[in-house]
DNA sequence: GTAGGGTTAG
């Protein structure tokens, strides 16, 4: 049929390297289909065109088998118009021809055209359904994808592992636990729960819906694992706030003989960010270098963020400056802007943004969010409002709730409380509890107890169980010495059974994390710490420290109040750190809530009296205490 | 043909 010899055909597609398995193929048509496939894998279009003309000369270009494969190659290599032309001219299209074209359009982002082809198909098979369902879910039309899954079922097609994988991804995208659990039922009935892809997708679905336990058990029940299954588990743990568990699984994964890939690294680096365990972060950074992955943009952005959140801004800057690979990736620029902002260096953040504009890089919504955040955290109200304007007018970006909340923060921190409230009420999006809480926190900073009560009401209308708001409100009232109001807040908390989130601080010593819970005596060295704390506080008092007992919520006498204040988790952590580190060694402490006023004052005294640099990361930012003052300028 | 990830307000 074909004049061209086998060897020259193979040479054409494999750059002269004749492969054993290819030269064993006898049928020319079979060989051509194999060669086309290899061209797609190597993403080279030229040999495809060559093969096309050869088949035309040989007169076999119109056979169904060959033309389907040619069309597939064109479609996969982005030559959709050519593929469609062939499709239109095909005398006898079959289901496969349709499916190929659908897949091609989906891969090239033309979902609409793919759906059109699907709708016009007279006959479909499971693969046709799978292709459109996967496409819909890929482009986040999850609802539509799931609807199609139901249609597929009513038309008598049985879902296979491809269908189930896509559908589970759709449920994950929608965070729809109910639908996801129903699909779990299908999975069990079809006996595909042990399939690697289905299992990982299902575990991912559960974890995205917050069902950590179910996700873990799906993974554990799988008889065979691969890197993706491990990654699903590790990422699921971090995303559900279980960073310690993620790092444990990471170690187990390595012990089981799996090599972490870029996605594993991203997840574990982000765990170190959450825990602010610098030592482990550095260790993983070394592993990344050894694995030769320092040019992967997602890893670099995680590293920049990790170092910043561990209190080492210099290292963030170093990773950014020495970045290999994509120098113009806007995510890296956004990361470094956020890193500066996290440390209260708004002017530096703005400089980076200006450089970004000069270099013609496209800032996106995240860039602006980081920028607004940086401005509000160092009192650059005017600048921040300018950027908000720039974002809308010049960059044509539609602000999201997060951006609006930043603006509220900008206005509120600067003391323009009424303007902030007006701004919230005039927003085109409905404010959420976070937006209101931002304003409430500004009320506390500026000691406006009346407004605080009003704003707290708004929040409790949306979420009556929001403990942080009760605490903020009560603290604001306490600052204004409105004791009756304080007890009113506490009463309603009791009535509604709202529990205050306990204050936690932790400190990393020799790669081990020591956790301190407010008022908790369970640390093995509690007695020693307690004794040391007492001495420390007395020493601070000699230098002028006065405990701010107004902040303690409970009805107690002065001595008890002081005792309570002394056992705030960050004070216990700093005592433990002072006891266990050499003189002059900087101390890094992390806290889950915002640092309280009294601890903030005490830390300043500690840094002065003990001549130590203390870095405290609280729920919203960093505080660098040195020589009796704090980098936040008492503004947090 | 299929799965898992990064920067981001409080």
Short mmCIF file of N, CA and C (backbone and C1' of nucleotides) in Angstrom, two decimals, chain A residues 130 169 226 231 261 297-298 377 434 594, chain B:
data_model
loop_
_atom_site.label_atom_id
_atom_site.label_comp_id
_atom_site.label_asym_id
_atom_site.label_seq_id
_atom_site.Cartn_x
_atom_site.Cartn_y
_atom_site.Cartn_z
N UNK A 130 -17.85 10.72 28.91
CA UNK A 130 -16.71 11.00 29.78
C UNK A 130 -15.97 12.26 29.36
N UNK A 169 -14.21 14.84 41.21
CA UNK A 169 -13.55 16.15 41.15
C UNK A 169 -14.57 17.28 41.15
N UNK A 226 0.57 5.54 45.32
CA UNK A 226 1.61 6.17 44.50
C UNK A 226 1.82 7.58 45.05
N UNK A 231 0.32 12.56 48.10
CA UNK A 231 0.14 14.01 48.00
C UNK A 231 -1.27 14.43 48.38
N UNK A 261 7.59 14.83 45.03
CA UNK A 261 7.67 15.61 43.80
C UNK A 261 7.32 17.06 44.12
N UNK A 297 8.30 27.28 39.95
CA UNK A 297 7.74 28.52 40.47
C UNK A 297 6.88 28.31 41.72
N UNK A 298 6.05 27.27 41.70
CA UNK A 298 5.16 27.07 42.85
C UNK A 298 5.96 26.79 44.12
N UNK A 377 -1.21 47.66 56.98
CA UNK A 377 -0.42 47.26 58.14
C UNK A 377 0.71 48.19 58.50
N UNK A 434 -16.11 38.62 58.55
CA UNK A 434 -14.72 39.08 58.60
C UNK A 434 -14.65 40.59 58.37
N UNK A 594 -4.51 36.88 68.23
CA UNK A 594 -3.70 38.10 68.22
C UNK A 594 -3.06 38.29 69.59
P DG B 1 -4.71 8.78 25.14
"O5'" DG B 1 -5.35 9.20 26.53
"C5'" DG B 1 -5.18 10.51 27.02
"C4'" DG B 1 -6.50 11.05 27.48
"C3'" DG B 1 -6.69 10.92 28.99
"O3'" DG B 1 -6.24 12.13 29.59
"C1'" DG B 1 -8.61 10.12 27.81
P DT B 2 -5.06 12.04 30.71
"O5'" DT B 2 -5.89 12.38 32.03
"C5'" DT B 2 -7.20 12.99 31.93
"C4'" DT B 2 -8.14 12.33 32.92
"C3'" DT B 2 -7.73 12.50 34.36
"O3'" DT B 2 -8.33 13.68 34.85
"C1'" DT B 2 -8.50 10.26 33.93
P DA B 3 -7.47 14.74 35.66
"O5'" DA B 3 -7.22 13.94 36.99
"C5'" DA B 3 -8.29 13.81 37.94
"C4'" DA B 3 -7.73 13.36 39.25
"C3'" DA B 3 -6.82 14.39 39.92
"O3'" DA B 3 -7.61 15.11 40.84
"C1'" DA B 3 -5.97 12.15 40.11
P DG B 4 -7.28 16.55 41.24
"O5'" DG B 4 -6.08 16.41 42.27
"C5'" DG B 4 -6.34 16.04 43.63
"C4'" DG B 4 -5.05 16.10 44.40
"C3'" DG B 4 -4.39 17.49 44.37
"O3'" DG B 4 -4.86 18.22 45.50
"C1'" DG B 4 -2.78 15.77 43.91
P DG B 5 -5.08 19.75 45.39
"O5'" DG B 5 -3.58 20.27 45.33
"C5'" DG B 5 -2.98 20.71 46.53
"C4'" DG B 5 -1.63 21.31 46.24
"C3'" DG B 5 -1.66 22.81 46.02
"O3'" DG B 5 -1.67 23.43 47.30
"C1'" DG B 5 -0.18 21.76 44.49
P DG B 6 -2.29 24.84 47.44
"O5'" DG B 6 -1.11 25.76 46.92
"C5'" DG B 6 0.16 25.64 47.57
"C4'" DG B 6 1.11 26.63 46.99
"C3'" DG B 6 0.65 28.08 47.13
"O3'" DG B 6 0.98 28.52 48.43
"C1'" DG B 6 1.68 27.67 45.02
P DT B 7 0.05 29.47 49.19
"O5'" DT B 7 0.43 30.92 48.65
"C5'" DT B 7 1.74 31.42 48.82
"C4'" DT B 7 1.84 32.76 48.16
"C3'" DT B 7 0.79 33.76 48.62
"O3'" DT B 7 1.30 34.48 49.73
"C1'" DT B 7 1.04 33.79 46.23
P DT B 8 0.61 34.38 51.13
"O5'" DT B 8 -0.75 35.16 50.93
"C5'" DT B 8 -0.75 36.55 50.57
"C4'" DT B 8 -2.18 36.98 50.31
"C3'" DT B 8 -3.17 36.57 51.40
"O3'" DT B 8 -3.29 37.66 52.28
"C1'" DT B 8 -4.07 36.20 49.22
P DA B 9 -3.64 37.38 53.80
"O5'" DA B 9 -4.76 38.47 54.14
"C5'" DA B 9 -4.50 39.84 53.84
"C4'" DA B 9 -5.78 40.62 54.00
"C3'" DA B 9 -6.39 40.54 55.40
"O3'" DA B 9 -5.86 41.61 56.18
"C1'" DA B 9 -8.04 40.19 53.73
P DG B 10 -5.64 41.47 57.72
"O5'" DG B 10 -7.06 41.03 58.29
"C5'" DG B 10 -7.87 41.96 58.99
"C4'" DG B 10 -8.92 41.18 59.72
"C3'" DG B 10 -8.43 40.65 61.07
"O3'" DG B 10 -9.13 41.30 62.12
"C1'" DG B 10 -9.29 38.87 59.71
#
